[in-house]
CSV table of N, CA, C and O in Angstrom, one decimal:
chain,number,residue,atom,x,y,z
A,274,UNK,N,0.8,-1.2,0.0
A,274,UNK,CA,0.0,0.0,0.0
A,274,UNK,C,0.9,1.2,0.0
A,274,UNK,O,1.5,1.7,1.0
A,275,UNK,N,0.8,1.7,-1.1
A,275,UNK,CA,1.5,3.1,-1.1
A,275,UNK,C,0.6,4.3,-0.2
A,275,UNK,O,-0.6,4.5,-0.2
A,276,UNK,N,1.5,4.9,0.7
A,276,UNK,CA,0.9,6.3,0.9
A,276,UNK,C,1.5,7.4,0.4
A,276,UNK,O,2.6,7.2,-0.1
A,277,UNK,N,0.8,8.9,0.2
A,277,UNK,CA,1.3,9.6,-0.4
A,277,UNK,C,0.9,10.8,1.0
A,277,UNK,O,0.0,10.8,1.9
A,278,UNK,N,1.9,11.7,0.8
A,278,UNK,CA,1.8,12.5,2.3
A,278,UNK,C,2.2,14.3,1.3
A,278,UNK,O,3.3,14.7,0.9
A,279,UNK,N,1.0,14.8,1.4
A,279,UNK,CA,1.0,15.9,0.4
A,279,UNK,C,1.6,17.0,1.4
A,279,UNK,O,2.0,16.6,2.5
A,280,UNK,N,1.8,18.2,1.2
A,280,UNK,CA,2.0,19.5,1.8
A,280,UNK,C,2.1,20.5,1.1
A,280,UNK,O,2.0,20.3,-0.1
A,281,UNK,N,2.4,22.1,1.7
A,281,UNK,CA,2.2,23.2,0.7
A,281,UNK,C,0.9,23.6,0.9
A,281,UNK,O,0.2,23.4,1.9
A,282,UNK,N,0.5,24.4,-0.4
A,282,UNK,CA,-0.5,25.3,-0.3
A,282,UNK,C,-0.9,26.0,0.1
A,282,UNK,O,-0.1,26.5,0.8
A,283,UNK,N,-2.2,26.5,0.2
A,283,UNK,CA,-2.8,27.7,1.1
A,283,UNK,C,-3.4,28.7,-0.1
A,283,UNK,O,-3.9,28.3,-1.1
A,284,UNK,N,-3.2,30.1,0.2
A,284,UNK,CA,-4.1,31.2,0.1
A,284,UNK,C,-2.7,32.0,-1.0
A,284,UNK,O,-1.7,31.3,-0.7
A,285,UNK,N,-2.3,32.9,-1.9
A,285,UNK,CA,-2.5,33.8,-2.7
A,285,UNK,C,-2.8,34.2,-3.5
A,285,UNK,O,-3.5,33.8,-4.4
A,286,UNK,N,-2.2,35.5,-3.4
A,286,UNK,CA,-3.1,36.8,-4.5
A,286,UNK,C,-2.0,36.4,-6.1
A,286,UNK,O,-0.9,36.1,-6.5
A,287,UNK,N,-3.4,36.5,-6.6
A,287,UNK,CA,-3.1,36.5,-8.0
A,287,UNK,C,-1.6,37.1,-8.4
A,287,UNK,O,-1.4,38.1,-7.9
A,288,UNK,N,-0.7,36.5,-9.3
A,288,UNK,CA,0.8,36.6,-9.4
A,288,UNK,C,1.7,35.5,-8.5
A,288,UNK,O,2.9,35.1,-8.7
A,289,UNK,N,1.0,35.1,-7.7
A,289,UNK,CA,2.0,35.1,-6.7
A,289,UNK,C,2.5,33.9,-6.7
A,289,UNK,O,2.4,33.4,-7.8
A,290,UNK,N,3.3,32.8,-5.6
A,290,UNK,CA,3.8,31.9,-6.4
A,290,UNK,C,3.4,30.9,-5.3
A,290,UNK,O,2.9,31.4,-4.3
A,291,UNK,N,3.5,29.3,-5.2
A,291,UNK,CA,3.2,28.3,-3.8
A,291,UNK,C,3.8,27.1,-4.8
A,291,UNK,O,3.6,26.8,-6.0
A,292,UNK,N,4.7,26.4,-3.9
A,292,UNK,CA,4.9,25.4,-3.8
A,292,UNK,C,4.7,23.8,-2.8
A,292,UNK,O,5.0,23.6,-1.7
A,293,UNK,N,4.0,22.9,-4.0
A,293,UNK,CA,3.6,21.8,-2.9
A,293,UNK,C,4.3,20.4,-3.5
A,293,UNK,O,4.5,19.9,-4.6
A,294,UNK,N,4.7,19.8,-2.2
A,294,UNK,CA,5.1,18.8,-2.3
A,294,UNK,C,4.6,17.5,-1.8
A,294,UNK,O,3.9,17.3,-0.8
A,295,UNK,N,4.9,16.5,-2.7
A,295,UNK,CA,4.2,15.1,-1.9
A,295,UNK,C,5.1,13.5,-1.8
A,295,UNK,O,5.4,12.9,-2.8
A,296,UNK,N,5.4,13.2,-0.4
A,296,UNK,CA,6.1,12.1,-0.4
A,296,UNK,C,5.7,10.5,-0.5
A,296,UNK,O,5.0,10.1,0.4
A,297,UNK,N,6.0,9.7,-1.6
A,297,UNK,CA,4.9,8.5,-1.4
A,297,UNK,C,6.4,7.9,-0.4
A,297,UNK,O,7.6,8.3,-0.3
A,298,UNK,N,5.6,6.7,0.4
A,298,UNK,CA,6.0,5.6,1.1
A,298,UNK,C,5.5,4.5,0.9
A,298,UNK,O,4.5,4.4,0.1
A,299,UNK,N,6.1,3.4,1.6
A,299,UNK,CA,5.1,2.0,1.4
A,299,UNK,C,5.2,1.0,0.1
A,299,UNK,O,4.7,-0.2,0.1
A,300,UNK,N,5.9,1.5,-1.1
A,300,UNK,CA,5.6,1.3,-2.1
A,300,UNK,C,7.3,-0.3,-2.3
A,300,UNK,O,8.5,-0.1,-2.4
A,301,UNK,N,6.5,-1.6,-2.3
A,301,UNK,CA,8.1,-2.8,-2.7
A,301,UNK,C,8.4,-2.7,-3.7
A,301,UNK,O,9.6,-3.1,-3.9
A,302,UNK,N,7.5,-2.2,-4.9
A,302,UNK,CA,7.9,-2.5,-6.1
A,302,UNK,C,8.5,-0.9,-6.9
A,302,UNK,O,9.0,-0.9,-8.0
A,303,UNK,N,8.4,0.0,-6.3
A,303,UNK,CA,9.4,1.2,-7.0
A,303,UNK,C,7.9,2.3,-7.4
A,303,UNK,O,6.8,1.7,-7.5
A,304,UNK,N,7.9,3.7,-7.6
A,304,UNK,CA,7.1,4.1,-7.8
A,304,UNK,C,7.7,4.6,-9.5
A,304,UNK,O,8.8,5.1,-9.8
A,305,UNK,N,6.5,4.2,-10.5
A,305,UNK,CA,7.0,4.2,-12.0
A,305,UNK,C,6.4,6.1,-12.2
A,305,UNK,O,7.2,7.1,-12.2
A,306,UNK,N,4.9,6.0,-12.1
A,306,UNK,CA,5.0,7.4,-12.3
A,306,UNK,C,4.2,8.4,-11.3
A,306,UNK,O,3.4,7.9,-10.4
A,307,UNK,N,4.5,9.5,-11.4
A,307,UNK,CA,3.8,10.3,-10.3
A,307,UNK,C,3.1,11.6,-10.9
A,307,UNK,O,3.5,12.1,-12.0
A,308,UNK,N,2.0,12.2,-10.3
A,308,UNK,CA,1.9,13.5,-10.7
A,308,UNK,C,1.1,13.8,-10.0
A,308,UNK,O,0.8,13.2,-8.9
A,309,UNK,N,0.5,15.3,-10.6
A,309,UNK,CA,-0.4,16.5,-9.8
A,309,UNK,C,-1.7,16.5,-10.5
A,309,UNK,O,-1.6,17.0,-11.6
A,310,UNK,N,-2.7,16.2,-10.1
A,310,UNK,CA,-4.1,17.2,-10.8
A,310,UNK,C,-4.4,17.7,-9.6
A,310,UNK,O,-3.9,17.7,-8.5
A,311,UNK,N,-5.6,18.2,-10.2
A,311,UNK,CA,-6.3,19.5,-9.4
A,311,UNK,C,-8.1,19.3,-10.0
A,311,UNK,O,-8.5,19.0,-11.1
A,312,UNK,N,-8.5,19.5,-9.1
A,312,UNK,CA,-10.4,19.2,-9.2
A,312,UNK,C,-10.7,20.9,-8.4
A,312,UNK,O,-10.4,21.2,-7.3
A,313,UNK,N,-11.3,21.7,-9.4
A,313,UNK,CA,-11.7,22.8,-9.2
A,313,UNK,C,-13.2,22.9,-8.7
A,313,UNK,O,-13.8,21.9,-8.9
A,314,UNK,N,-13.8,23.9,-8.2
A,314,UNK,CA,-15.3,23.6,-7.8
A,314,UNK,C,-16.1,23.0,-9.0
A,314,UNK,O,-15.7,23.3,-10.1
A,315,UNK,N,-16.8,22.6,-8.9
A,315,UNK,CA,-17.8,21.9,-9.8
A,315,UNK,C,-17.9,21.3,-11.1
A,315,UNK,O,-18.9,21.1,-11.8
A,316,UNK,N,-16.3,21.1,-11.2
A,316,UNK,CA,-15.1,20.5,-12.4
A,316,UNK,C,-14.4,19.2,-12.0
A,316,UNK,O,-13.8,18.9,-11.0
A,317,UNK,N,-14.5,18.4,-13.0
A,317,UNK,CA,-13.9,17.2,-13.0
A,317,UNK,C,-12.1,17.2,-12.9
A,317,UNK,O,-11.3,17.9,-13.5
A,318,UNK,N,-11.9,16.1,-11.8
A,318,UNK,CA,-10.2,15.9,-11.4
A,318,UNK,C,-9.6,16.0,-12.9
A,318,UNK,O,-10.0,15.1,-13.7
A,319,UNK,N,-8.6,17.1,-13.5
A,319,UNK,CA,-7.5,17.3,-14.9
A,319,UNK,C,-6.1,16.8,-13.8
A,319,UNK,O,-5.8,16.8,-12.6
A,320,UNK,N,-5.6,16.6,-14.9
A,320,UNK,CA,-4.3,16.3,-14.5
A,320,UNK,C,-3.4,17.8,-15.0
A,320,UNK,O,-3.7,18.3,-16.1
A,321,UNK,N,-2.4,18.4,-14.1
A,321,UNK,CA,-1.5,19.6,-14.3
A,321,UNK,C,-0.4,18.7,-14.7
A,321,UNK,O,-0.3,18.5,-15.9
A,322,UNK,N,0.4,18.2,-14.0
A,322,UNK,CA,1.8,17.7,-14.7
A,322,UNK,C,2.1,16.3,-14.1
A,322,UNK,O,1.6,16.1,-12.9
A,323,UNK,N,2.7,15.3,-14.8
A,323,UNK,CA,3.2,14.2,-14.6
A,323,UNK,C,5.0,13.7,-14.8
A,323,UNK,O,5.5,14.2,-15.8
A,324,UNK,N,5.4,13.2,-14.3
A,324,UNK,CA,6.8,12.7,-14.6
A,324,UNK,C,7.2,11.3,-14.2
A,324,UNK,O,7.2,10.6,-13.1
A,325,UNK,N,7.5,11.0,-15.5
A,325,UNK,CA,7.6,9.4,-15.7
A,325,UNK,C,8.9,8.8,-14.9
A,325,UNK,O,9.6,9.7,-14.4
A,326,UNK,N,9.2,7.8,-14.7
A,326,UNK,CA,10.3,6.8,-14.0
A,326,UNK,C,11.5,7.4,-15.0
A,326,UNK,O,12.6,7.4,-14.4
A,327,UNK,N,11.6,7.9,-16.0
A,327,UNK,CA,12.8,8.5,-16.5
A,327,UNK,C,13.1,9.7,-17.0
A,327,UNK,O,13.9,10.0,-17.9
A,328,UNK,N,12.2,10.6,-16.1
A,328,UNK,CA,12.2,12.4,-15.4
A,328,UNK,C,11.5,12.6,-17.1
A,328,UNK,O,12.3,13.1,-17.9
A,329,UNK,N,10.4,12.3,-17.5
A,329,UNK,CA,9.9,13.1,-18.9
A,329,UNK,C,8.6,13.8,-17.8
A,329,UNK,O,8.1,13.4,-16.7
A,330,UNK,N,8.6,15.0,-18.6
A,330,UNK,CA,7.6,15.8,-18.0
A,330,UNK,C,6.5,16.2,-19.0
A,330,UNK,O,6.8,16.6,-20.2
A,331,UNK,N,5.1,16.1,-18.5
A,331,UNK,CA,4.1,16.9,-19.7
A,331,UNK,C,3.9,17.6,-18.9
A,331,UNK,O,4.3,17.5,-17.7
A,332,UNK,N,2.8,18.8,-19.4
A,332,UNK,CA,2.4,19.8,-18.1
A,332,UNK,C,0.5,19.7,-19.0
A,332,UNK,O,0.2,19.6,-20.2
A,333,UNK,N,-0.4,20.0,-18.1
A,333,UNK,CA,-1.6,20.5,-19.2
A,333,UNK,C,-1.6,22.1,-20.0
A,333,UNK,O,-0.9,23.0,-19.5
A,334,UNK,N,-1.9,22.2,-20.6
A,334,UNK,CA,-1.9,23.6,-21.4
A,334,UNK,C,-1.5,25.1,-20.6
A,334,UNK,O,-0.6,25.9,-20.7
A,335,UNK,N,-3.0,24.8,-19.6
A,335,UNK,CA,-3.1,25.7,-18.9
A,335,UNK,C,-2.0,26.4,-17.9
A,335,UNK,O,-2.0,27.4,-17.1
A,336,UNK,N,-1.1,25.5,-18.1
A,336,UNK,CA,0.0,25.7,-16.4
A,336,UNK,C,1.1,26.0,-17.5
A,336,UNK,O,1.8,27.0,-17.2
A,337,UNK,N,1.5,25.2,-18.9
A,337,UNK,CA,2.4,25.8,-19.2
A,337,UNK,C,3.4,26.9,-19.0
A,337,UNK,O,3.0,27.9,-19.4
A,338,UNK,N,4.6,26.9,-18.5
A,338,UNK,CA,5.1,27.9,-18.6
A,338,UNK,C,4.8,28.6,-17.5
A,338,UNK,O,5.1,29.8,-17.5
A,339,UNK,N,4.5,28.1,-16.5
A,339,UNK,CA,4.3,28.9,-15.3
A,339,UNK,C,4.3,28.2,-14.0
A,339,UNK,O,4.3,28.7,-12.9
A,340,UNK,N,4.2,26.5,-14.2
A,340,UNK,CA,4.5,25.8,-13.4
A,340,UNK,C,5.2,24.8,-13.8
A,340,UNK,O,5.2,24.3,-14.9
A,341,UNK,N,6.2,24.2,-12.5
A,341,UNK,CA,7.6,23.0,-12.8
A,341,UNK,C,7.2,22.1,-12.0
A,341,UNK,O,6.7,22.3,-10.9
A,342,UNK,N,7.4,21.1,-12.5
A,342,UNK,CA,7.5,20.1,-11.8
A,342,UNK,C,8.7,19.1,-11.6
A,342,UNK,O,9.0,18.4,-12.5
A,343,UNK,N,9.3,19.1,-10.4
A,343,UNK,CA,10.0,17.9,-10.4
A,343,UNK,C,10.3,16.7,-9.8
A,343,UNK,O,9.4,16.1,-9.2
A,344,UNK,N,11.5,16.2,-9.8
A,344,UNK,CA,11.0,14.6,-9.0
A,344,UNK,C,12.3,14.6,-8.1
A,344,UNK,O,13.4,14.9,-8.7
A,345,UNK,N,12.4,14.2,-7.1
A,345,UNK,CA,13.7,13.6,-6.7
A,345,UNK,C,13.5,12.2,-6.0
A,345,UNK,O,12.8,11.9,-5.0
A,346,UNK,N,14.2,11.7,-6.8
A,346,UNK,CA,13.8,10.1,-7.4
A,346,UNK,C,14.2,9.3,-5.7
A,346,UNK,O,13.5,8.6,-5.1
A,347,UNK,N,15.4,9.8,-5.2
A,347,UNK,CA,16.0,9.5,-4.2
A,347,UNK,C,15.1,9.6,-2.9
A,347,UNK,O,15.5,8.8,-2.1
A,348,UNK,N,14.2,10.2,-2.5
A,348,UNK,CA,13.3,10.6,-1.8
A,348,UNK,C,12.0,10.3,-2.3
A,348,UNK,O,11.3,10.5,-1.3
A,349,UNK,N,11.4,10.0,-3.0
A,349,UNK,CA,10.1,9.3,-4.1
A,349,UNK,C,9.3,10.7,-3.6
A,349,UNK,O,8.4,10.6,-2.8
A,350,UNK,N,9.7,11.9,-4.0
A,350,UNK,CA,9.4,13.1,-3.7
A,350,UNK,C,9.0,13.5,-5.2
A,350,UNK,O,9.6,13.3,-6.2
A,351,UNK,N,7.8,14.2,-5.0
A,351,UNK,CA,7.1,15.6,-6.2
A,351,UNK,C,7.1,16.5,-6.0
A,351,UNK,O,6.5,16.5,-4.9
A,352,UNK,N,7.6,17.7,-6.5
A,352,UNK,CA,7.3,18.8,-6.8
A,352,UNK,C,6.7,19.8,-7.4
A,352,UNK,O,6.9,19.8,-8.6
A,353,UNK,N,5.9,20.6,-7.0
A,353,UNK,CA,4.8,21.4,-7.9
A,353,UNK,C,5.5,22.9,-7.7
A,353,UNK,O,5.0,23.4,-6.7
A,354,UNK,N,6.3,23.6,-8.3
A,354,UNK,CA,6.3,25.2,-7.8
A,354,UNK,C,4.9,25.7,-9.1
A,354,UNK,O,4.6,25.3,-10.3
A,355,UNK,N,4.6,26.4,-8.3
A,355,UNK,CA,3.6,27.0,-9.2
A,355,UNK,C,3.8,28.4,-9.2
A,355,UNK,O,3.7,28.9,-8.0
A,356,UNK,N,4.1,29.4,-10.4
A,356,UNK,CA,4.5,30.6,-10.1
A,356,UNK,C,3.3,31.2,-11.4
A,356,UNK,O,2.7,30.6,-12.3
A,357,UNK,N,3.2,32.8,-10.9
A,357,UNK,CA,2.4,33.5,-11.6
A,357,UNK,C,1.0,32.9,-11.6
A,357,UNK,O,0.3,32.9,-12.7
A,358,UNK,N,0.6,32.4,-10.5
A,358,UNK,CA,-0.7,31.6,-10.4
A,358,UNK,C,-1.7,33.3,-10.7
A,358,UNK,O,-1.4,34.4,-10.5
A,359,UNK,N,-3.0,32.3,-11.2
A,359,UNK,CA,-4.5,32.7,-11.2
A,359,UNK,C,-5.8,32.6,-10.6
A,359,UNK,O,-6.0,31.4,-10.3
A,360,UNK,N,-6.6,33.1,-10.4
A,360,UNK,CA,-7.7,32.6,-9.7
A,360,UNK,C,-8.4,31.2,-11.0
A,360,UNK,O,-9.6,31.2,-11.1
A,361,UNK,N,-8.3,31.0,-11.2
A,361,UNK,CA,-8.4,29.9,-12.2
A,361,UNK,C,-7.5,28.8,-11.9
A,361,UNK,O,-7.7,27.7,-12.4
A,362,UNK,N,-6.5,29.2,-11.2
A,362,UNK,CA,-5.7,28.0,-10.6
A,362,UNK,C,-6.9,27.2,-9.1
A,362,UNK,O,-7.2,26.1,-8.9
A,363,UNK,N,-7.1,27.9,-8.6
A,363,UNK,CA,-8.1,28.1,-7.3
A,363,UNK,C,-8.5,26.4,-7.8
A,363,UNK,O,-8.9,26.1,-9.0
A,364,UNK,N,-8.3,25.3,-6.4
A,364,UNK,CA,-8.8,24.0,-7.0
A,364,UNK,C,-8.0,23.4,-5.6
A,364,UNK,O,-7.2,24.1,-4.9
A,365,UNK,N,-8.6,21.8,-5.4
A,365,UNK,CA,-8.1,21.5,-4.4
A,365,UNK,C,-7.0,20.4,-5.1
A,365,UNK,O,-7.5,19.4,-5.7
A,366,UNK,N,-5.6,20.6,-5.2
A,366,UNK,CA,-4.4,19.5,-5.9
A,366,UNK,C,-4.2,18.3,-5.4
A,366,UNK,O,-3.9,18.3,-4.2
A,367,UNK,N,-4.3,17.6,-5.8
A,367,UNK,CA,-4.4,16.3,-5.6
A,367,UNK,C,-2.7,15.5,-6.2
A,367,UNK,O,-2.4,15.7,-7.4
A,368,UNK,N,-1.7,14.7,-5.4
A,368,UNK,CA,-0.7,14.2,-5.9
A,368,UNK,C,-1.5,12.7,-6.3
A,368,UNK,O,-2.7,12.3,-6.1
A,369,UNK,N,-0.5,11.9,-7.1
A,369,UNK,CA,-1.1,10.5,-7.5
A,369,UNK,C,0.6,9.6,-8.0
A,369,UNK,O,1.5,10.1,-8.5
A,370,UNK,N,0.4,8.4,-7.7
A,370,UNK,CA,1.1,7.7,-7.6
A,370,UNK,C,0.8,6.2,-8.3
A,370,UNK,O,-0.1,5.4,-8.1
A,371,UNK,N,1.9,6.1,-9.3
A,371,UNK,CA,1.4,4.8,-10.5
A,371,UNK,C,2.8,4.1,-10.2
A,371,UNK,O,3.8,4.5,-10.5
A,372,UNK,N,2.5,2.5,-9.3
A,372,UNK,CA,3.9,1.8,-9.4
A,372,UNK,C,4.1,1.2,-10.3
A,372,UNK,O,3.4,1.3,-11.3
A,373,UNK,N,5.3,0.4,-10.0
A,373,UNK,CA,5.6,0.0,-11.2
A,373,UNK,C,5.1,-1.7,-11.2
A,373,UNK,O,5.1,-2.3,-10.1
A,374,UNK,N,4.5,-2.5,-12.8
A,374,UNK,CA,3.9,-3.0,-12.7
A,374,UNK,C,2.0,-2.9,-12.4
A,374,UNK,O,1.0,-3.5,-12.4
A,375,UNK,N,2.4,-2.1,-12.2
A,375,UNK,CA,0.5,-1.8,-12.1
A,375,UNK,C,0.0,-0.8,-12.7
A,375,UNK,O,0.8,0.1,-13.1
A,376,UNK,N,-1.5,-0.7,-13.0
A,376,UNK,CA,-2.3,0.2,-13.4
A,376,UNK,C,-2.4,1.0,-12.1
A,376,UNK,O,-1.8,2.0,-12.2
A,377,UNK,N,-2.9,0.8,-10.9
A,377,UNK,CA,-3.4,0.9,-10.0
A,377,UNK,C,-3.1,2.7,-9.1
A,377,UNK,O,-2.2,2.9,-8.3
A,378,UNK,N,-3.8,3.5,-9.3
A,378,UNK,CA,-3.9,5.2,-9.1
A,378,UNK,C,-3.5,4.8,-7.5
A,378,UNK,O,-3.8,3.7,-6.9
A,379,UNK,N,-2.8,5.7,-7.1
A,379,UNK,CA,-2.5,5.9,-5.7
A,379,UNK,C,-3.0,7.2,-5.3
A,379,UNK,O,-2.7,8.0,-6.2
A,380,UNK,N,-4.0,7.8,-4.0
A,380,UNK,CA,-4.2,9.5,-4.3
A,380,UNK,C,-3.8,9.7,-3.0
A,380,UNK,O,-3.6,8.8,-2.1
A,381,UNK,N,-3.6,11.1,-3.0
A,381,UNK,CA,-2.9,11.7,-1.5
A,381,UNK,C,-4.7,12.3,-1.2
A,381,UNK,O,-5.8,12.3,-1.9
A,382,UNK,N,-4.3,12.9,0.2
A,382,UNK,CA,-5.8,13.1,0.7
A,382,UNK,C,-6.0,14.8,-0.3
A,382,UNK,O,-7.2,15.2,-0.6
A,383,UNK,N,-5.1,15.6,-0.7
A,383,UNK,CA,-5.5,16.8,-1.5
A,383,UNK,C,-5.4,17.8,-0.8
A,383,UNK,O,-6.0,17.7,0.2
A,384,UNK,N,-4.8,18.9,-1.1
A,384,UNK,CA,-4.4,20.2,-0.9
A,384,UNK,C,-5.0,21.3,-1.4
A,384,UNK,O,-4.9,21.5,-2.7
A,385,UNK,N,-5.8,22.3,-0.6
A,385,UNK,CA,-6.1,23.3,-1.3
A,385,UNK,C,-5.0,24.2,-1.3
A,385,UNK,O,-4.1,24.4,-0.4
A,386,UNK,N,-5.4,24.9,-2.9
A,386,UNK,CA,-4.7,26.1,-3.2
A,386,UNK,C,-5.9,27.1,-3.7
A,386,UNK,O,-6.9,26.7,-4.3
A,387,UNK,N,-5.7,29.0,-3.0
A,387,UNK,CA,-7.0,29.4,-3.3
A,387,UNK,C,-6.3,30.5,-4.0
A,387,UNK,O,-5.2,30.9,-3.6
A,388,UNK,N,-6.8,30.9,-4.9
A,388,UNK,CA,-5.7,32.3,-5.5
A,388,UNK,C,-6.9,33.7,-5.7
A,388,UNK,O,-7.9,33.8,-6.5
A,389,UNK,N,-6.5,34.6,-4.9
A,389,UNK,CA,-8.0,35.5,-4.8
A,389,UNK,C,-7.0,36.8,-4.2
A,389,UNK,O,-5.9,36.9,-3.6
A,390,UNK,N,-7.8,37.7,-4.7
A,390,UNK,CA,-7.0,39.1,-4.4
A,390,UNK,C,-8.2,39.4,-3.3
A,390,UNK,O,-8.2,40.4,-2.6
């Protein structure tokens, strides 16, 4: 049983920047891939960015260019900096965890981020 142990987020004003992190444990067989979505009020869970077992990164459209993600493989650690956020970022972030050998979604319990002037 993998766990995933999220942190970060909170409250800023539009521009501003938050970074969240999420540690999986638990995991015998290696964690293959990891990422971030976000489920906004009354919007279905999107995925923001993912990074595969050999550091490839997608991001969704919308974060392009304004949010990184990375991994430190050594620590089965993610990173989300999110910089020049929007109220349209405003959603509760959710990390997720895919080992290896399996289909099987792993979720952390989820992080709000609120972005509001």
């Amino acid at each position: 049983q993998v766990q995933l142990d999220e942190s970060g987020g909170g409250s800023v004003q539009p521009g501003g920047s938050l970074r969240l992190s999420c540690t999986a444990s638990g995991s015998r067989v290696g964690i293959n891939i990891m990422a971030w979505y976000r489920q906004a009020p009354g919007k279905e869970r999107a995925l923001v960015a993912v990074i595969t077992s050999a550091n490839h990164v997608k991001y969704a459209d919308s974060v392009q260019g304004r949010f990184t993600a990375t991994r430190d493989f050594a620590k089965n650690t993610i990173y989300l900096q999110m910089n020049h956020l929007k109220p349209d970022d405003t959603a509760v972030y959710y990390c997720n965890a895919v080992q290896f050998l399996s289909d099987y979604d792993f979720w952390g319990q989820g992080i709000r981020v609120t972005v509001s002037s």
